[in-house]
Short mmCIF file of C-alpha atoms in Angstrom, two decimals:
data_model
loop_
_atom_site.label_atom_id
_atom_site.label_comp_id
_atom_site.label_asym_id
_atom_site.label_seq_id
_atom_site.Cartn_x
_atom_site.Cartn_y
_atom_site.Cartn_z
CA MET A 1 -45.21 -108.70 -174.32
CA GLN A 2 -47.47 -105.82 -175.60
CA LEU A 3 -49.81 -105.05 -172.26
CA VAL A 4 -53.19 -103.92 -172.77
CA ASN A 5 -52.80 -100.70 -171.45
CA GLY A 6 -50.02 -99.65 -173.89
CA GLU A 7 -46.97 -100.43 -171.61
CA ASN A 8 -44.34 -102.85 -172.48
CA ASP A 9 -42.86 -104.88 -170.02
CA LYS A 10 -39.36 -104.38 -171.13
CA ASN A 11 -39.37 -100.78 -169.50
CA TYR A 12 -39.97 -102.17 -166.06
CA PRO A 13 -36.80 -102.25 -163.84
CA GLN A 14 -35.23 -106.17 -163.06
CA ASN A 15 -36.39 -107.55 -159.87
CA ARG A 16 -34.05 -107.73 -156.51
CA GLU A 17 -35.05 -110.85 -155.55
CA GLY A 18 -35.11 -114.49 -157.16
CA SER A 19 -33.21 -112.89 -160.53
CA ASN A 20 -31.56 -115.87 -162.50
CA LYS A 21 -32.56 -118.68 -160.40
CA PRO A 22 -31.32 -122.01 -160.81
CA GLY A 23 -33.26 -123.83 -163.85
CA SER A 24 -34.72 -120.63 -165.13
CA SER A 25 -34.02 -118.94 -168.41
CA HIS A 26 -35.99 -115.87 -167.30
CA THR A 27 -35.05 -113.16 -165.61
CA TRP A 28 -37.64 -112.12 -162.77
CA MET A 29 -38.98 -108.68 -162.95
CA SER A 30 -41.19 -106.35 -160.80
CA LEU A 31 -43.47 -103.27 -161.10
CA ASN A 32 -44.11 -100.46 -159.57
CA TYR A 33 -47.31 -100.53 -157.85
CA LEU A 34 -49.51 -98.37 -160.03
CA ALA A 35 -47.98 -100.04 -162.85
CA GLU A 36 -48.76 -103.75 -161.60
CA ALA A 37 -51.90 -102.90 -160.43
CA SER A 38 -52.87 -101.34 -163.79
CA MET A 39 -51.38 -104.37 -165.62
CA GLN A 40 -53.67 -106.96 -163.68
CA LYS A 41 -57.01 -104.53 -163.73
CA ASN A 42 -56.29 -104.64 -167.84
CA LEU A 43 -55.71 -107.92 -168.27
CA SER A 44 -59.67 -108.72 -167.61
CA PRO A 45 -60.44 -107.39 -171.08
CA MET A 46 -58.15 -109.31 -173.08
CA ILE A 47 -59.14 -112.59 -171.55
CA VAL A 48 -63.02 -111.85 -172.41
CA ASN A 49 -61.68 -111.03 -175.86
CA ARG A 50 -59.60 -114.26 -176.16
CA SER A 51 -62.80 -116.13 -174.39
CA GLU A 52 -65.12 -114.61 -177.22
CA ASN A 53 -62.90 -115.40 -180.06
CA GLY A 54 -60.49 -118.16 -179.27
CA PRO A 55 -60.65 -121.26 -181.04
CA PHE A 56 -64.39 -122.73 -180.70
CA MET A 57 -64.15 -126.34 -179.29
CA LYS A 58 -66.62 -128.65 -177.68
CA GLU A 59 -65.26 -129.58 -174.08
CA PRO A 60 -64.94 -133.47 -174.97
CA ASP A 61 -63.05 -132.63 -177.75
CA PHE A 62 -60.63 -130.36 -175.59
CA GLU A 63 -60.38 -133.07 -173.14
CA ARG A 64 -59.29 -135.67 -175.62
CA ALA A 65 -56.89 -133.34 -177.14
CA LEU A 66 -55.35 -132.69 -173.50
CA SER A 67 -55.18 -136.06 -172.71
CA LYS A 68 -53.37 -137.12 -175.99
CA ARG A 69 -51.05 -134.33 -175.66
CA THR A 70 -50.03 -134.83 -172.34
CA ALA A 71 -48.95 -138.26 -172.95
CA GLU A 72 -46.90 -137.15 -175.71
CA LEU A 73 -45.16 -134.70 -173.40
CA VAL A 74 -44.32 -137.13 -170.81
CA LYS A 75 -42.60 -139.36 -173.36
CA GLN A 76 -40.77 -136.59 -175.26
CA TYR A 77 -39.47 -134.99 -171.86
CA GLY A 78 -38.53 -138.51 -170.61
CA LEU A 79 -40.81 -138.17 -167.50
CA LYS A 80 -41.03 -141.08 -165.23
CA PHE A 81 -42.23 -142.08 -161.97
CA ASN A 82 -40.58 -144.57 -159.67
CA PRO A 83 -42.64 -145.90 -156.86
CA GLN A 84 -39.41 -146.98 -154.74
CA THR A 85 -38.26 -143.08 -154.82
CA PRO A 86 -41.45 -140.96 -153.73
CA ILE A 87 -39.29 -137.79 -153.18
CA PRO A 88 -37.21 -137.72 -156.29
CA SER A 89 -33.74 -135.74 -156.13
CA ASP A 90 -33.48 -135.11 -160.00
CA ASP A 91 -33.00 -131.65 -160.69
CA ASP A 92 -32.86 -132.11 -164.52
CA MET A 93 -36.23 -133.89 -164.78
CA ALA A 94 -37.84 -131.49 -162.49
CA ASP A 95 -36.73 -128.91 -165.10
CA ARG A 96 -38.06 -130.80 -167.83
CA LEU A 97 -41.28 -131.35 -166.30
CA TYR A 98 -41.68 -127.48 -165.83
CA GLN A 99 -41.07 -127.12 -169.78
CA ALA A 100 -43.49 -130.06 -170.49
CA GLY A 101 -46.12 -127.73 -168.78
CA VAL A 102 -45.41 -124.84 -170.14
CA ASP A 103 -45.89 -126.47 -173.48
CA LEU A 104 -49.10 -128.01 -172.52
CA PHE A 105 -50.28 -124.72 -171.49
CA VAL A 106 -49.27 -122.60 -174.60
CA GLU A 107 -50.23 -125.41 -177.25
CA LEU A 108 -53.99 -126.40 -175.61
CA GLY A 109 -54.72 -122.98 -173.86
CA VAL A 110 -57.49 -122.88 -171.13
CA PHE A 111 -60.77 -124.07 -171.90
CA ASN A 112 -63.63 -121.46 -171.04
CA GLN A 113 -66.90 -123.38 -169.94
CA THR A 114 -68.99 -120.46 -170.79
CA THR A 115 -68.04 -119.59 -174.35
CA GLU A 116 -66.56 -123.03 -175.36
CA ARG A 117 -63.79 -121.22 -176.77
CA ARG A 118 -60.09 -121.70 -175.71
CA ILE A 119 -58.16 -118.84 -174.52
CA LEU A 120 -54.62 -118.74 -175.65
CA PHE A 121 -51.34 -117.17 -174.54
CA THR A 122 -47.90 -117.16 -176.43
CA ARG A 123 -45.02 -118.44 -174.73
CA GLU A 124 -43.43 -114.99 -174.30
CA GLU A 125 -46.49 -114.01 -172.31
CA VAL A 126 -46.44 -116.49 -170.33
CA GLU A 127 -42.81 -116.11 -169.44
CA ASP A 128 -43.60 -112.21 -169.03
CA LEU A 129 -46.54 -112.64 -166.79
CA MET A 130 -44.60 -115.20 -164.56
CA GLY A 131 -41.77 -113.03 -164.29
CA MET A 132 -43.98 -110.40 -162.83
CA VAL A 133 -45.13 -112.44 -159.91
CA ARG A 134 -44.01 -111.18 -156.40
CA ASN A 135 -42.03 -114.13 -154.70
CA LYS A 136 -43.52 -113.03 -151.17
CA VAL A 137 -46.81 -112.15 -149.93
CA VAL A 138 -48.49 -110.76 -146.66
CA LEU A 139 -51.21 -112.22 -145.25
CA GLY A 140 -53.10 -111.01 -142.48
CA VAL A 141 -52.42 -107.82 -140.42
CA GLY A 142 -50.77 -106.66 -137.46
CA LYS A 143 -48.98 -109.18 -135.12
CA ASP A 144 -50.89 -111.94 -136.74
CA ALA A 145 -49.69 -111.50 -140.33
CA VAL A 146 -47.36 -113.70 -142.11
CA VAL A 147 -45.45 -113.84 -145.03
CA MET A 148 -45.95 -116.63 -147.39
CA ARG A 149 -42.67 -116.76 -149.53
CA HIS A 150 -41.63 -118.63 -152.78
CA ARG A 151 -39.26 -121.45 -150.93
CA GLU A 152 -36.15 -123.02 -152.37
CA VAL A 153 -35.49 -126.80 -152.84
CA GLU A 154 -34.01 -128.12 -149.37
CA GLY A 155 -34.12 -124.42 -148.43
CA SER A 156 -34.02 -123.11 -144.88
CA THR A 157 -37.03 -120.89 -145.23
CA PRO A 158 -39.90 -122.22 -142.99
CA ALA A 159 -43.23 -123.28 -144.82
CA VAL A 160 -46.43 -121.09 -143.36
CA VAL A 161 -49.13 -123.43 -142.35
CA LEU A 162 -52.68 -123.23 -143.45
CA SER A 163 -55.43 -125.22 -141.26
CA GLY A 164 -58.63 -125.73 -141.08
CA PRO A 165 -61.39 -128.69 -142.58
CA THR A 166 -59.75 -128.66 -145.73
CA GLY A 167 -62.52 -130.37 -147.97
CA THR A 168 -63.92 -131.95 -144.96
CA PRO A 169 -67.43 -131.15 -144.26
CA CYS A 170 -68.47 -129.77 -141.27
CA SER A 171 -71.94 -129.46 -139.39
CA GLU A 172 -73.58 -126.23 -137.90
CA LYS A 173 -73.27 -127.38 -134.52
CA ASN A 174 -69.73 -128.40 -134.62
CA HIS A 175 -68.01 -125.99 -137.37
CA PRO A 176 -67.25 -122.95 -134.87
CA LEU A 177 -65.49 -125.53 -132.61
CA ILE A 178 -63.57 -127.09 -135.18
CA LEU A 179 -62.13 -123.77 -136.61
CA LEU A 180 -61.35 -122.38 -133.14
CA SER A 181 -59.23 -125.84 -132.60
CA CYS A 182 -57.24 -124.83 -135.74
CA ALA A 183 -57.01 -121.11 -134.93
CA GLN A 184 -55.57 -121.67 -131.38
CA GLU A 185 -52.75 -123.54 -132.39
CA PRO A 186 -49.64 -121.68 -132.27
CA LEU A 187 -47.84 -123.15 -135.10
CA VAL A 188 -50.91 -122.80 -137.42
CA ASP A 189 -50.36 -119.28 -139.26
CA MET A 190 -53.65 -119.20 -141.22
CA LEU A 191 -57.21 -120.47 -141.24
CA GLY A 192 -59.65 -121.99 -143.86
CA ALA A 193 -62.86 -121.53 -143.09
CA GLY A 194 -64.19 -125.10 -144.48
CA SER A 195 -67.83 -125.84 -145.38
CA VAL A 196 -71.03 -126.26 -143.77
CA SER A 197 -73.93 -127.21 -146.48
CA THR A 198 -76.91 -126.20 -144.35
CA TYR A 199 -78.57 -123.04 -143.12
CA MET A 200 -80.48 -123.30 -139.85
CA GLY A 201 -80.72 -127.01 -140.83
CA ASN A 202 -81.98 -126.57 -144.68
CA PRO A 203 -79.88 -127.62 -147.18
CA ILE A 204 -78.03 -124.46 -149.06
CA ILE A 205 -79.17 -124.23 -152.93
CA PRO A 206 -76.68 -122.42 -155.11
CA GLY A 207 -77.73 -119.01 -156.32
CA SER A 208 -80.44 -118.85 -153.48
CA PRO A 209 -80.65 -116.47 -150.62
CA LEU A 210 -79.68 -119.58 -148.27
CA GLU A 211 -76.36 -119.45 -150.17
CA ILE A 212 -75.89 -115.72 -149.28
CA LEU A 213 -76.71 -115.87 -145.34
CA GLY A 214 -74.71 -119.35 -145.25
CA ALA A 215 -71.50 -117.31 -146.86
CA ARG A 216 -71.67 -114.81 -144.20
CA ARG A 217 -72.32 -117.00 -141.61
CA ASP A 218 -69.33 -118.96 -142.16
CA ALA A 219 -67.22 -115.96 -142.49
CA ALA A 220 -68.58 -114.75 -139.45
CA VAL A 221 -67.80 -118.09 -137.75
CA ALA A 222 -64.45 -117.88 -139.07
CA ARG A 223 -63.87 -114.28 -137.87
CA ASP A 224 -65.19 -115.10 -134.31
CA ALA A 225 -62.80 -117.98 -134.04
CA VAL A 226 -59.53 -116.25 -134.82
CA ARG A 227 -60.63 -113.73 -132.23
CA LYS A 228 -61.57 -115.93 -129.31
CA ALA A 229 -57.80 -117.52 -130.34
CA GLY A 230 -56.43 -114.51 -129.53
CA ARG A 231 -55.21 -113.71 -133.02
CA PRO A 232 -57.89 -111.20 -134.68
CA GLY A 233 -55.47 -110.44 -137.38
CA MET A 234 -54.80 -113.78 -138.69
CA HIS A 235 -55.39 -114.70 -142.37
CA ILE A 236 -58.64 -116.11 -143.36
CA SER A 237 -58.50 -118.21 -146.45
CA ASP A 238 -61.56 -118.68 -148.09
CA VAL A 239 -65.39 -119.66 -147.26
CA ALA A 240 -65.56 -122.83 -149.28
CA MET A 241 -69.45 -123.51 -149.16
CA PRO A 242 -70.63 -120.99 -151.78
CA LEU A 243 -70.64 -122.24 -155.44
CA THR A 244 -71.39 -118.91 -156.97
CA CYS A 245 -69.60 -115.88 -157.62
CA GLN A 246 -72.41 -113.92 -155.65
CA GLY A 247 -72.44 -116.41 -152.82
CA LYS A 248 -68.60 -115.89 -152.47
CA MET A 249 -68.80 -112.27 -152.41
CA ALA A 250 -71.17 -112.00 -149.93
CA ALA A 251 -68.76 -113.12 -147.40
CA VAL A 252 -66.78 -109.81 -147.88
CA ASP A 253 -67.37 -108.03 -144.39
CA PRO A 254 -64.25 -105.89 -142.96
CA ASP A 255 -66.10 -106.08 -139.62
CA PHE A 256 -67.86 -109.69 -139.68
CA GLY A 257 -66.37 -111.39 -142.50
CA LEU A 258 -63.36 -111.57 -144.83
CA ARG A 259 -61.36 -108.59 -145.22
CA ARG A 260 -58.78 -107.50 -147.73
CA SER A 261 -56.40 -108.90 -146.03
CA ASP A 262 -57.66 -112.31 -146.43
CA ALA A 263 -58.25 -114.58 -149.52
CA PHE A 264 -60.89 -116.25 -151.69
CA LEU A 265 -60.20 -119.38 -153.48
CA VAL A 266 -60.63 -118.85 -157.73
CA SER A 267 -61.23 -122.50 -158.75
CA GLN A 268 -60.01 -124.17 -161.94
CA MET A 269 -62.10 -127.11 -163.20
CA VAL A 270 -60.35 -130.36 -164.26
CA GLU A 271 -58.39 -129.90 -166.11
CA LEU A 272 -57.22 -126.62 -167.37
CA LYS A 273 -60.65 -125.08 -167.49
CA THR A 274 -62.50 -121.92 -166.24
CA SER A 275 -65.66 -120.26 -166.80
CA TYR A 276 -66.85 -116.51 -166.45
CA ASP A 277 -68.26 -117.07 -162.94
CA GLN A 278 -64.51 -117.61 -161.62
CA LEU A 279 -63.18 -114.96 -164.03
CA SER A 280 -65.72 -112.58 -162.52
CA ARG A 281 -64.34 -113.72 -158.79
CA ALA A 282 -60.94 -113.00 -160.06
CA ALA A 283 -62.02 -109.68 -161.29
CA TYR A 284 -63.91 -108.35 -158.34
CA LEU A 285 -61.12 -109.48 -155.80
CA GLN A 286 -58.25 -107.48 -157.90
CA GLY A 287 -60.70 -104.86 -158.13
CA ILE A 288 -61.17 -104.56 -154.43
CA GLY A 289 -57.29 -105.61 -153.70
CA MET A 290 -58.04 -108.75 -152.17
CA HIS A 291 -55.78 -111.95 -152.12
CA ILE A 292 -56.55 -114.63 -154.78
CA VAL A 293 -55.75 -118.23 -154.38
CA ASP A 294 -55.58 -120.37 -157.10
CA LEU A 295 -57.25 -124.07 -156.31
CA MET A 296 -56.16 -126.69 -158.60
CA THR A 297 -57.89 -130.47 -158.02
CA PRO A 298 -55.83 -132.46 -160.60
CA LEU A 299 -56.87 -136.02 -161.03
CA ILE A 300 -54.41 -138.87 -160.83
CA GLY A 301 -55.89 -141.47 -163.33
CA GLY A 302 -57.87 -138.70 -165.00
CA LEU A 303 -57.32 -136.76 -168.10
CA GLY A 304 -53.67 -136.42 -167.31
CA GLY A 305 -52.94 -140.34 -166.92
CA GLY A 306 -50.75 -141.61 -164.02
CA ALA A 307 -48.27 -139.57 -162.12
CA GLU A 308 -46.25 -138.29 -164.66
CA GLY A 309 -48.83 -136.93 -167.08
CA THR A 310 -50.89 -135.32 -164.06
CA ALA A 311 -47.76 -133.61 -162.97
CA VAL A 312 -47.52 -132.23 -166.46
CA VAL A 313 -50.94 -130.95 -166.27
CA THR A 314 -50.33 -129.45 -162.80
CA ILE A 315 -47.44 -126.99 -163.91
CA ALA A 316 -49.81 -126.08 -166.35
CA CYS A 317 -52.70 -125.41 -163.79
CA HIS A 318 -50.06 -123.13 -161.92
CA ILE A 319 -49.33 -121.23 -164.99
CA LEU A 320 -53.15 -120.65 -165.34
CA GLY A 321 -53.52 -119.40 -161.83
CA VAL A 322 -50.79 -116.78 -162.95
CA VAL A 323 -52.09 -115.79 -166.23
CA LEU A 324 -55.87 -115.76 -165.63
CA TYR A 325 -56.42 -115.22 -162.20
CA ALA A 326 -52.97 -113.25 -160.86
CA ALA A 327 -53.01 -115.12 -157.76
CA SER A 328 -51.39 -114.43 -154.69
CA TYR A 329 -50.49 -117.79 -153.90
CA HIS A 330 -51.27 -121.45 -155.26
CA MET A 331 -53.12 -124.47 -153.59
CA MET A 332 -52.24 -127.69 -155.03
CA SER A 333 -54.78 -130.14 -153.99
CA HIS A 334 -54.00 -133.11 -156.30
CA THR A 335 -56.36 -136.16 -155.73
CA HIS A 336 -55.98 -139.74 -156.42
CA MET A 337 -59.28 -141.20 -158.08
CA ARG A 338 -59.60 -144.11 -156.36
CA TRP A 339 -58.46 -143.59 -152.90
CA VAL A 340 -59.21 -139.87 -153.13
CA ASN A 341 -56.12 -138.79 -151.32
CA ASN A 342 -52.93 -137.62 -152.51
CA THR A 343 -50.53 -139.47 -149.56
CA ASP A 344 -50.19 -142.29 -151.86
CA ARG A 345 -47.00 -142.82 -153.52
CA MET A 346 -48.03 -141.15 -156.62
CA GLY A 347 -49.37 -138.39 -154.77
CA LEU A 348 -46.38 -137.80 -152.58
CA TRP A 349 -44.12 -137.95 -155.76
CA MET A 350 -46.20 -135.37 -157.49
CA GLN A 351 -46.06 -133.34 -154.55
CA SER A 352 -42.48 -133.20 -154.66
CA ILE A 353 -41.51 -133.05 -157.94
CA VAL A 354 -43.94 -130.19 -158.96
CA GLY A 355 -42.71 -128.61 -156.07
CA GLN A 356 -39.41 -128.57 -157.40
CA ALA A 357 -40.16 -127.80 -160.72
CA LEU A 358 -42.04 -124.47 -159.17
CA SER A 359 -39.36 -123.99 -156.94
CA ARG A 360 -36.41 -124.17 -159.48
CA ASN A 361 -38.16 -122.31 -162.45
CA THR A 362 -40.71 -119.92 -161.15
CA PRO A 363 -41.09 -117.29 -158.04
CA ILE A 364 -44.48 -118.22 -156.99
CA PRO A 365 -45.37 -118.98 -153.36
CA ALA A 366 -47.20 -122.34 -153.57
CA LEU A 367 -48.75 -124.77 -151.01
CA ASN A 368 -49.76 -128.32 -150.95
CA ASP A 369 -52.86 -129.50 -149.60
CA ILE A 370 -52.28 -132.83 -147.51
CA TYR A 371 -55.58 -135.01 -148.29
CA CYS A 372 -56.06 -137.96 -146.37
CA VAL A 373 -58.10 -141.27 -146.46
CA SER A 374 -58.02 -141.33 -142.74
CA GLY A 375 -60.01 -139.61 -139.75
CA ALA A 376 -59.25 -137.50 -136.80
CA GLY A 377 -58.54 -139.96 -133.82
CA ALA A 378 -56.87 -142.53 -136.27
CA GLU A 379 -53.48 -143.12 -135.92
CA GLU A 380 -52.97 -143.56 -139.58
CA LEU A 381 -54.11 -139.82 -140.19
CA LEU A 382 -50.90 -138.51 -137.98
CA TRP A 383 -48.62 -141.00 -140.39
CA GLU A 384 -50.52 -139.70 -143.58
CA VAL A 385 -50.01 -135.92 -142.88
CA ALA A 386 -46.47 -136.61 -141.53
CA ALA A 387 -45.67 -137.99 -145.09
CA GLY A 388 -47.07 -135.17 -146.73
CA ALA A 389 -45.11 -132.63 -144.61
CA VAL A 390 -42.03 -134.66 -145.27
CA ALA A 391 -42.37 -134.73 -149.02
CA GLY A 392 -43.38 -131.10 -149.14
CA THR A 393 -41.20 -128.99 -146.92
CA PRO A 394 -37.58 -129.99 -148.82
CA SER A 395 -39.31 -129.72 -152.24
CA GLY A 396 -40.32 -126.36 -152.05
CA MET A 397 -43.76 -126.31 -150.86
CA ASN A 398 -45.70 -124.40 -148.11
CA MET A 399 -48.07 -126.52 -145.98
CA GLN A 400 -51.86 -126.86 -145.87
CA GLY A 401 -53.90 -129.70 -144.23
CA ALA A 402 -55.04 -131.90 -143.45
CA GLY A 403 -57.95 -132.87 -145.29
CA CYS A 404 -59.63 -135.95 -143.59
CA THR A 405 -61.39 -139.04 -144.75
CA GLY A 406 -61.26 -138.30 -148.45
CA GLY A 407 -64.03 -135.50 -147.52
CA PHE A 408 -66.52 -138.37 -146.83
CA LYS A 409 -67.20 -137.86 -143.46
CA THR A 410 -68.71 -134.80 -141.51
CA ASP A 411 -66.83 -133.70 -138.36
CA HIS A 412 -64.05 -135.97 -138.70
CA THR A 413 -61.37 -133.31 -138.36
CA THR A 414 -59.50 -131.29 -135.75
CA GLY A 415 -56.71 -129.09 -135.01
CA LEU A 416 -54.31 -131.64 -133.68
CA GLU A 417 -53.57 -133.29 -136.84
CA ALA A 418 -52.44 -129.51 -138.29
CA ARG A 419 -50.23 -128.94 -135.11
CA PHE A 420 -48.64 -132.18 -136.32
CA ILE A 421 -48.09 -131.09 -139.88
CA ALA A 422 -46.51 -127.98 -138.84
CA GLU A 423 -44.09 -129.76 -136.08
CA VAL A 424 -42.95 -132.38 -138.62
CA SER A 425 -42.57 -129.63 -141.37
CA HIS A 426 -40.37 -127.36 -139.30
CA ALA A 427 -38.30 -130.30 -138.06
CA CYS A 428 -37.63 -130.79 -141.82
CA LEU A 429 -35.85 -127.41 -142.38
CA GLY A 430 -32.70 -128.11 -144.32
CA ILE A 431 -32.74 -131.86 -144.91
CA THR A 432 -31.75 -133.47 -148.32
CA ARG A 433 -34.34 -134.88 -150.53
CA GLN A 434 -32.65 -137.92 -150.20
CA GLU A 435 -33.21 -137.93 -146.58
CA ALA A 436 -36.63 -137.06 -147.22
CA ASN A 437 -37.08 -140.15 -149.30
CA GLU A 438 -35.80 -142.52 -146.86
CA LEU A 439 -38.30 -141.08 -143.88
CA VAL A 440 -41.10 -141.00 -146.52
CA VAL A 441 -40.96 -144.54 -147.33
CA GLU A 442 -40.66 -145.37 -143.62
CA LEU A 443 -43.85 -143.49 -142.98
CA LEU A 444 -45.91 -145.15 -145.91
CA SER A 445 -45.41 -148.51 -144.24
CA HIS A 446 -47.76 -147.38 -141.18
CA TYR A 447 -50.57 -146.59 -143.50
CA GLU A 448 -50.34 -147.46 -146.97
CA LYS A 449 -51.96 -151.16 -146.60
CA THR A 450 -55.06 -149.49 -145.15
CA PHE A 451 -55.87 -147.70 -148.25
CA ASN A 452 -58.71 -150.05 -149.40
CA GLU A 453 -60.36 -150.29 -145.86
CA PRO A 454 -59.11 -146.87 -144.36
CA ASN A 455 -59.78 -145.92 -140.97
CA ARG A 456 -62.05 -143.12 -140.80
CA GLY A 457 -61.69 -141.78 -137.13
CA MET A 458 -64.57 -140.11 -135.16
CA PRO A 459 -66.16 -136.94 -135.27
CA PHE A 460 -64.88 -133.89 -133.49
CA PRO A 461 -67.06 -134.51 -130.23
CA GLU A 462 -65.52 -137.81 -129.51
CA VAL A 463 -61.87 -136.63 -130.00
CA TYR A 464 -62.33 -133.04 -128.38
CA ASP A 465 -63.74 -131.59 -125.36
CA GLU A 466 -66.58 -129.18 -126.52
CA ASN A 467 -66.15 -127.28 -123.24
CA THR A 468 -62.64 -126.59 -123.40
CA VAL A 469 -61.95 -127.30 -127.17
CA GLU A 470 -58.77 -129.40 -126.23
CA PRO A 471 -58.13 -132.96 -127.70
CA LYS A 472 -59.34 -135.86 -125.43
CA GLU A 473 -56.85 -138.35 -123.77
CA ILE A 474 -58.12 -140.95 -126.55
CA TRP A 475 -56.54 -138.34 -129.32
CA LEU A 476 -53.45 -137.21 -127.36
CA GLU A 477 -52.14 -140.95 -126.53
CA LYS A 478 -52.48 -141.68 -130.16
CA TYR A 479 -50.60 -138.39 -131.04
CA ASN A 480 -48.07 -138.93 -128.38
CA LYS A 481 -47.38 -142.25 -129.49
CA VAL A 482 -46.76 -141.35 -133.62
CA ARG A 483 -44.99 -138.09 -132.61
CA ASP A 484 -42.59 -140.50 -130.40
CA ALA A 485 -41.91 -142.69 -133.13
CA VAL A 486 -41.11 -139.57 -135.57
CA ILE A 487 -38.93 -138.53 -133.17
CA LYS A 488 -37.03 -141.64 -133.43
CA MET A 489 -36.86 -141.43 -137.18
CA GLY A 490 -34.40 -139.00 -136.44
CA LEU A 491 -36.94 -135.85 -136.89
CA ASP A 492 -36.52 -132.79 -133.93
CA LEU A 493 -39.99 -132.22 -133.27
CA ASP A 494 -39.45 -130.68 -130.10
CA GLY A 495 -36.90 -128.40 -131.10
CA GLY A 496 -37.35 -127.77 -134.70
CA TRP A 497 -40.13 -125.40 -134.33
CA ARG A 498 -38.48 -123.25 -132.23
CA LYS A 499 -36.31 -121.94 -134.70
CA VAL A 500 -38.81 -120.93 -136.89
CA LYS A 501 -39.13 -117.15 -137.33
CA HIS A 502 -41.99 -115.71 -139.55
CA GLY A 503 -41.63 -111.90 -141.11
#
C-alpha cells in the first residue's frame, strides 16, 4: 500500500509478536514510533479526500446494498448459527466469518453521512493497515496502569476488565457513588465514566454550553472516583454524555478530566457509517496522542439480519475502527433489537464467534460489552453477566460491563456485578470452548425465560449504602447465592483471580 506520506509499508521491519498466526495469511508488521505517528496523522487527508470524491449514494440505498450483500456472504461462506451451541468450536467457520467481513468492508466501504459518499479501501490497504496494529496497549499510568492485549482463543492471558455504568443512565446525585463503587473493586482494571443527561437539573442539549459543562463535570467526577478509590492512575474510558465533537473534547483536562493515558469513544452509526464529526474526534485524539476506542453497536435483527449476518457486519465494523479511527482497542456492543441485550443465545454466539475470528486473524485488542435486560439487585443480572464472561473469555475477548436494564432504568447499576464479571472471567482462563458451551447453556436456563418480562432490579441507593459505598445485605445475599451456584458448576471463583497478574 502506498501511504500518503510517500513511504511504502514494505520497507518497515517485521513484527516480533503475533507473526503468522493460525488462520491468518498476513504477517504482522510494526513501525517505529515516528513512522507510525506520521502514517496515522497523514491518513486523515486521504480519508477526507475519499469522503469527498468517493461514489455518491443515498443512505437508504447504502443500507439496502449492505443488507443484500451481507445475506449473500452468509450463504457464500456457509455461516450457520446453532442455538444449541452458543459457544461454537469451529475454527474454520471463524476464519470464513473473518473473510466474509473483509469482503463486505472492501466491497461496500463506509458511508459518510456528512458527504453521502462511500469511503473505499482496497483489500491490500486493509491487510497492510491491519498488519500495523499493535497487539497490546498500555492504559493508565503508574502503578494503576494495565496492559490490554490481543488474546488467544482458549488462551491463558487474562482479560482486562472495564467497568462503569455501561449504557445505563445515571442521575446527578448517584453518578459519583456508582463510579466509586466500580473503581474501588480490586478486580476492575479500568473505569467508564458513564452518562448523565442533566446539568444542575437542566436537560443537556447537544451543541449548547450545557453540553460543555456537563462533559467537564462528568470527567471530573470520574477523576475524583479513581482518586477516592486510591487508584489515581486508572484508565478512564470516555465520557459518554456529549453527542458532539466539541462536547467530547471539552472533557480533556490533565488535572480534573481525561488525560492522554485515558480514552474517548469514536462511534460508528449502524451499520458501517461514520461522519465528519466522528472523524474529527479521531483526528484530534491522534493529534494529542490520546487513546481512541472504536465503538460499534450492530443490531441483531437489523440490516445484517440474524446472528450470522450481524456477525459479518461486526467484523467489518472492527476493520472500520482500524482503518478510519486507528483505534487503540475496540468495543463490541452488539444488541438484540427486541430485548436490547446481547446475553441471549444469538448475542452470546455472536460474541464468541466474532471474538474467535478476530483472535485468529488479527492482532487487535478487543473487548465485549456485556449488555443485560436485568438490573442491579436482581439475581438474573448475575446469571446474565456470568454467561457473557464465560462466552467471551475463551473466545479471545477482554471484558466490559455490565450494561443493565437495556439502558431503560436510571441508576440501576453497581460495582458488584462488575466484580462478578471479573471473578467469572478469571476462573475461565484455560477452559475449552466445549466446556464454555456447557456452562453457558446451564447459565442460560436461569434467566433466558425472563426476557419478555425482565427483572429490572432496583436503583443504586436501594442496593448500596450511600455512606460506605458498599453493597447492602439484600444485594450481597443474591450475589453469594449465585456465586456459590457457579462454583458448584466447576468454576474456581475463589482461586481463579489469584492467578491473574497484569503487566
